[in-house]
Amino acid sequence: MSSATSFYNFKPLDKKGEELPLEKYKGKVVLVVNTASKCGFTPQYAGLESLYYKIKQSHPDDFIILGFPCNQFAGQEPGSDDDIQNFCQVNYGVSFPIMKKIDVNGDSADPLYQWLKDEQPGFMGLKRIKWNFEKFLIGRDGHVKGRWASLTKPDALERPILDELNQKPAEPAAPSQTTSADAPASAEAPASTEQKL
């Protein structure tokens, strides 16, 4: 989906295999994580759930985490989608959405992940996901604001997430009701709507 211009252009599959239009999260801050059930980083599920709960206390309608299971790293997510859902619920009480299992690298990579990697390459410009539990932060404007490696613990992302939550959601421009005499002043308006990248 090379024509995609933002996070909201995608419709990945949810745990039931049904399309989830990401447009439903427009104006929210989203943390996207590729996950696995049999990885040394799997306990980060607990950290992610703790982070999710903590931020939802102060921003109940403005933040979401999306987990994308992937079996491309040493076969550490071998189970079915039902197995994965059950594992996350029973072992970590995960309450944020865990999506359908996908690939994140190679020709079979989910289009969302192709876009995420293009939008925010990793260290030294490398695009490929290196391991389970890499993290992408999507701002209110639908663009990637940060990318963190597996070693970064979820609680370290609290400040960047809060910083993005404190950004005002982009508002649609109001219809102009100015006269031609006001044109010079209204011509400056677009500059104030620029988003921080």
CSV table of C-alpha atoms in Angstrom, one decimal:
chain,number,residue,atom,x,y,z
A,1,MET,CA,0.0,0.0,0.0
A,2,SER,CA,2.6,2.5,-1.2
A,3,SER,CA,-0.1,5.2,-1.5
A,4,ALA,CA,-0.6,5.3,2.3
A,5,THR,CA,0.0,8.7,3.8
A,6,SER,CA,-0.8,7.9,7.5
A,7,PHE,CA,-1.4,5.2,10.0
A,8,TYR,CA,-5.2,5.7,9.4
A,9,ASN,CA,-5.0,4.3,5.9
A,10,PHE,CA,-4.5,0.7,7.0
A,11,LYS,CA,-7.0,-2.0,7.9
A,12,PRO,CA,-5.0,-4.9,9.6
A,13,LEU,CA,-6.9,-8.0,10.7
A,14,ASP,CA,-8.1,-8.3,14.3
A,15,LYS,CA,-8.0,-11.5,16.3
A,16,LYS,CA,-11.1,-12.8,14.5
A,17,GLY,CA,-9.6,-12.2,11.1
A,18,GLU,CA,-11.8,-9.2,10.4
A,19,GLU,CA,-10.5,-5.9,9.1
A,20,LEU,CA,-9.9,-3.2,11.7
A,21,PRO,CA,-9.9,0.2,10.1
A,22,LEU,CA,-7.2,2.2,12.0
A,23,GLU,CA,-9.1,5.3,11.2
A,24,LYS,CA,-11.2,4.5,14.3
A,25,TYR,CA,-8.1,5.7,16.3
A,26,LYS,CA,-7.8,9.0,14.6
A,27,GLY,CA,-6.7,11.7,17.0
A,28,LYS,CA,-5.5,9.1,19.5
A,29,VAL,CA,-1.9,8.1,20.5
A,30,VAL,CA,-1.1,4.5,19.6
A,31,LEU,CA,1.7,2.2,20.6
A,32,VAL,CA,2.3,-0.6,18.1
A,33,VAL,CA,4.3,-3.6,19.3
A,34,ASN,CA,5.3,-6.9,17.5
A,35,THR,CA,4.9,-9.7,20.1
A,36,ALA,CA,5.7,-13.3,20.8
A,37,SER,CA,4.7,-15.8,23.5
A,38,LYS,CA,8.0,-17.8,23.9
A,39,CYS,CA,10.6,-15.0,23.9
A,40,GLY,CA,13.0,-13.7,26.5
A,41,PHE,CA,11.1,-10.4,26.2
A,42,THR,CA,7.6,-11.9,26.6
A,43,PRO,CA,7.4,-10.6,30.2
A,44,GLN,CA,7.2,-7.2,28.6
A,45,TYR,CA,3.5,-8.0,28.2
A,46,ALA,CA,3.2,-7.3,31.9
A,47,GLY,CA,5.0,-4.0,31.5
A,48,LEU,CA,2.8,-3.1,28.5
A,49,GLU,CA,-0.4,-3.9,30.4
A,50,SER,CA,0.8,-1.8,33.4
A,51,LEU,CA,1.7,1.1,31.1
A,52,TYR,CA,-1.7,0.8,29.4
A,53,TYR,CA,-3.6,0.8,32.7
A,54,LYS,CA,-1.6,3.7,34.1
A,55,ILE,CA,-2.0,6.0,31.1
A,56,LYS,CA,-5.7,5.1,30.7
A,57,GLN,CA,-6.3,6.4,34.2
A,58,SER,CA,-5.5,10.0,33.1
A,59,HIS,CA,-6.3,9.7,29.4
A,60,PRO,CA,-9.1,7.1,29.2
A,61,ASP,CA,-10.2,7.8,25.6
A,62,ASP,CA,-6.9,8.9,24.0
A,63,PHE,CA,-4.5,6.0,24.1
A,64,ILE,CA,-4.4,2.5,22.8
A,65,ILE,CA,-1.8,-0.3,22.4
A,66,LEU,CA,-2.0,-2.7,19.5
A,67,GLY,CA,0.0,-6.0,19.8
A,68,PHE,CA,0.9,-7.8,16.6
A,69,PRO,CA,2.0,-11.4,17.1
A,70,CYS,CA,4.8,-12.6,14.8
A,71,ASN,CA,6.5,-15.9,14.4
A,72,GLN,CA,9.5,-14.7,12.3
A,73,PHE,CA,12.0,-14.6,15.1
A,74,ALA,CA,13.3,-18.1,16.0
A,75,GLY,CA,9.7,-19.4,15.8
A,76,GLN,CA,8.8,-17.9,19.1
A,77,GLU,CA,5.1,-17.4,18.3
A,78,PRO,CA,4.1,-20.9,17.0
A,79,GLY,CA,0.6,-21.0,18.3
A,80,SER,CA,-2.8,-20.3,16.7
A,81,ASP,CA,-4.5,-17.0,17.1
A,82,ASP,CA,-6.7,-18.5,19.7
A,83,ASP,CA,-3.7,-19.9,21.6
A,84,ILE,CA,-2.1,-16.5,21.6
A,85,GLN,CA,-5.2,-14.7,22.8
A,86,ASN,CA,-5.6,-17.3,25.6
A,87,PHE,CA,-1.9,-17.0,26.6
A,88,CYS,CA,-2.0,-13.2,26.8
A,89,GLN,CA,-5.2,-13.3,28.9
A,90,VAL,CA,-4.3,-16.1,31.3
A,91,ASN,CA,-0.6,-15.2,31.9
A,92,TYR,CA,-0.6,-11.4,31.8
A,93,GLY,CA,-4.3,-10.2,31.9
A,94,VAL,CA,-3.8,-8.3,28.7
A,95,SER,CA,-6.7,-5.9,28.1
A,96,PHE,CA,-5.4,-4.1,25.0
A,97,PRO,CA,-6.1,-5.6,21.5
A,98,ILE,CA,-3.9,-8.4,20.3
A,99,MET,CA,-4.3,-8.7,16.5
A,100,LYS,CA,-4.1,-11.6,14.1
A,101,LYS,CA,-0.6,-13.0,13.7
A,102,ILE,CA,1.4,-11.4,10.9
A,103,ASP,CA,4.8,-11.1,9.3
A,104,VAL,CA,6.7,-7.9,9.9
A,105,ASN,CA,9.7,-8.4,7.5
A,106,GLY,CA,10.2,-9.6,4.0
A,107,ASP,CA,7.9,-9.8,1.0
A,108,SER,CA,5.1,-11.2,3.1
A,109,ALA,CA,5.2,-8.3,5.7
A,110,ASP,CA,1.9,-6.8,6.6
A,111,PRO,CA,1.4,-3.5,4.7
A,112,LEU,CA,1.1,-1.6,8.0
A,113,TYR,CA,4.6,-2.8,9.0
A,114,GLN,CA,6.0,-1.9,5.6
A,115,TRP,CA,4.8,1.6,6.2
A,116,LEU,CA,6.0,1.8,9.8
A,117,LYS,CA,9.5,0.8,8.8
A,118,ASP,CA,9.5,3.3,5.9
A,119,GLU,CA,8.2,6.1,8.2
A,120,GLN,CA,10.7,5.5,10.9
A,121,PRO,CA,13.8,3.4,10.0
A,122,GLY,CA,15.9,2.0,12.8
A,123,PHE,CA,19.6,2.4,13.8
A,124,MET,CA,21.8,3.5,10.9
A,125,GLY,CA,18.7,3.7,8.6
A,126,LEU,CA,18.0,0.0,8.8
A,127,LYS,CA,14.3,-0.7,8.2
A,128,ARG,CA,13.8,-4.3,9.1
A,129,ILE,CA,12.5,-5.3,12.5
A,130,LYS,CA,15.3,-6.9,14.5
A,131,TRP,CA,13.4,-8.9,17.1
A,132,ASN,CA,10.2,-9.3,19.1
A,133,PHE,CA,8.8,-6.4,21.1
A,134,GLU,CA,10.0,-3.5,18.9
A,135,LYS,CA,7.8,-0.5,19.5
A,136,PHE,CA,6.4,2.3,17.3
A,137,LEU,CA,4.7,5.3,18.8
A,138,ILE,CA,2.0,7.0,16.6
A,139,GLY,CA,1.1,10.6,17.3
A,140,ARG,CA,-2.3,12.2,17.1
A,141,ASP,CA,-1.6,13.2,13.5
A,142,GLY,CA,-1.2,9.5,12.4
A,143,HIS,CA,2.6,9.6,11.9
A,144,VAL,CA,5.4,7.8,13.7
A,145,LYS,CA,6.9,9.8,16.5
A,146,GLY,CA,9.4,7.2,17.8
A,147,ARG,CA,10.8,3.7,17.4
A,148,TRP,CA,12.4,1.7,20.2
A,149,ALA,CA,14.2,-1.6,20.2
A,150,SER,CA,13.2,-4.7,22.1
A,151,LEU,CA,15.5,-3.9,25.0
A,152,THR,CA,13.5,-0.7,25.8
A,153,LYS,CA,11.1,-1.5,28.6
A,154,PRO,CA,7.6,-0.3,28.3
A,155,ASP,CA,7.8,2.0,31.4
A,156,ALA,CA,10.5,3.9,29.6
A,157,LEU,CA,7.9,5.0,27.1
A,158,GLU,CA,5.6,6.7,29.6
A,159,ARG,CA,7.1,10.2,29.1
A,160,PRO,CA,7.2,10.1,25.3
A,161,ILE,CA,3.6,8.8,25.3
A,162,LEU,CA,2.4,11.6,27.7
A,163,ASP,CA,4.2,14.2,25.6
A,164,GLU,CA,2.3,13.1,22.5
A,165,LEU,CA,-1.0,13.0,24.5
A,166,ASN,CA,-0.4,16.6,25.5
A,167,GLN,CA,-0.3,17.6,21.8
A,168,LYS,CA,-3.6,19.1,20.7
A,169,PRO,CA,-5.5,16.9,18.2
A,170,ALA,CA,-5.5,18.5,14.7
A,171,GLU,CA,-8.7,20.3,14.1
A,172,PRO,CA,-10.3,20.7,10.7
A,173,ALA,CA,-9.9,24.2,9.3
A,174,ALA,CA,-13.1,26.3,9.8
A,175,PRO,CA,-14.7,27.8,6.6
A,176,SER,CA,-13.3,31.2,6.0
A,177,GLN,CA,-15.7,34.1,6.7
A,178,THR,CA,-13.2,36.9,6.2
A,179,THR,CA,-13.5,39.7,3.7
A,180,SER,CA,-10.8,40.3,1.0
A,181,ALA,CA,-9.4,43.0,3.3
A,182,ASP,CA,-8.5,40.3,5.9
A,183,ALA,CA,-6.7,38.1,3.3
A,184,PRO,CA,-3.1,38.8,4.5
A,185,ALA,CA,-4.0,37.7,8.1
A,186,SER,CA,-5.8,34.5,7.1
A,187,ALA,CA,-2.9,33.6,4.7
A,188,GLU,CA,-0.7,33.1,7.8
A,189,ALA,CA,-3.1,30.5,9.3
A,190,PRO,CA,-1.6,27.3,7.8
A,191,ALA,CA,1.7,27.9,9.5
A,192,SER,CA,0.0,27.5,12.9
A,193,THR,CA,-1.3,24.0,11.9
A,194,GLU,CA,2.1,22.4,11.3
A,195,GLN,CA,2.6,19.2,13.3
A,196,LYS,CA,5.8,18.4,15.1
A,197,LEU,CA,7.6,15.5,13.4
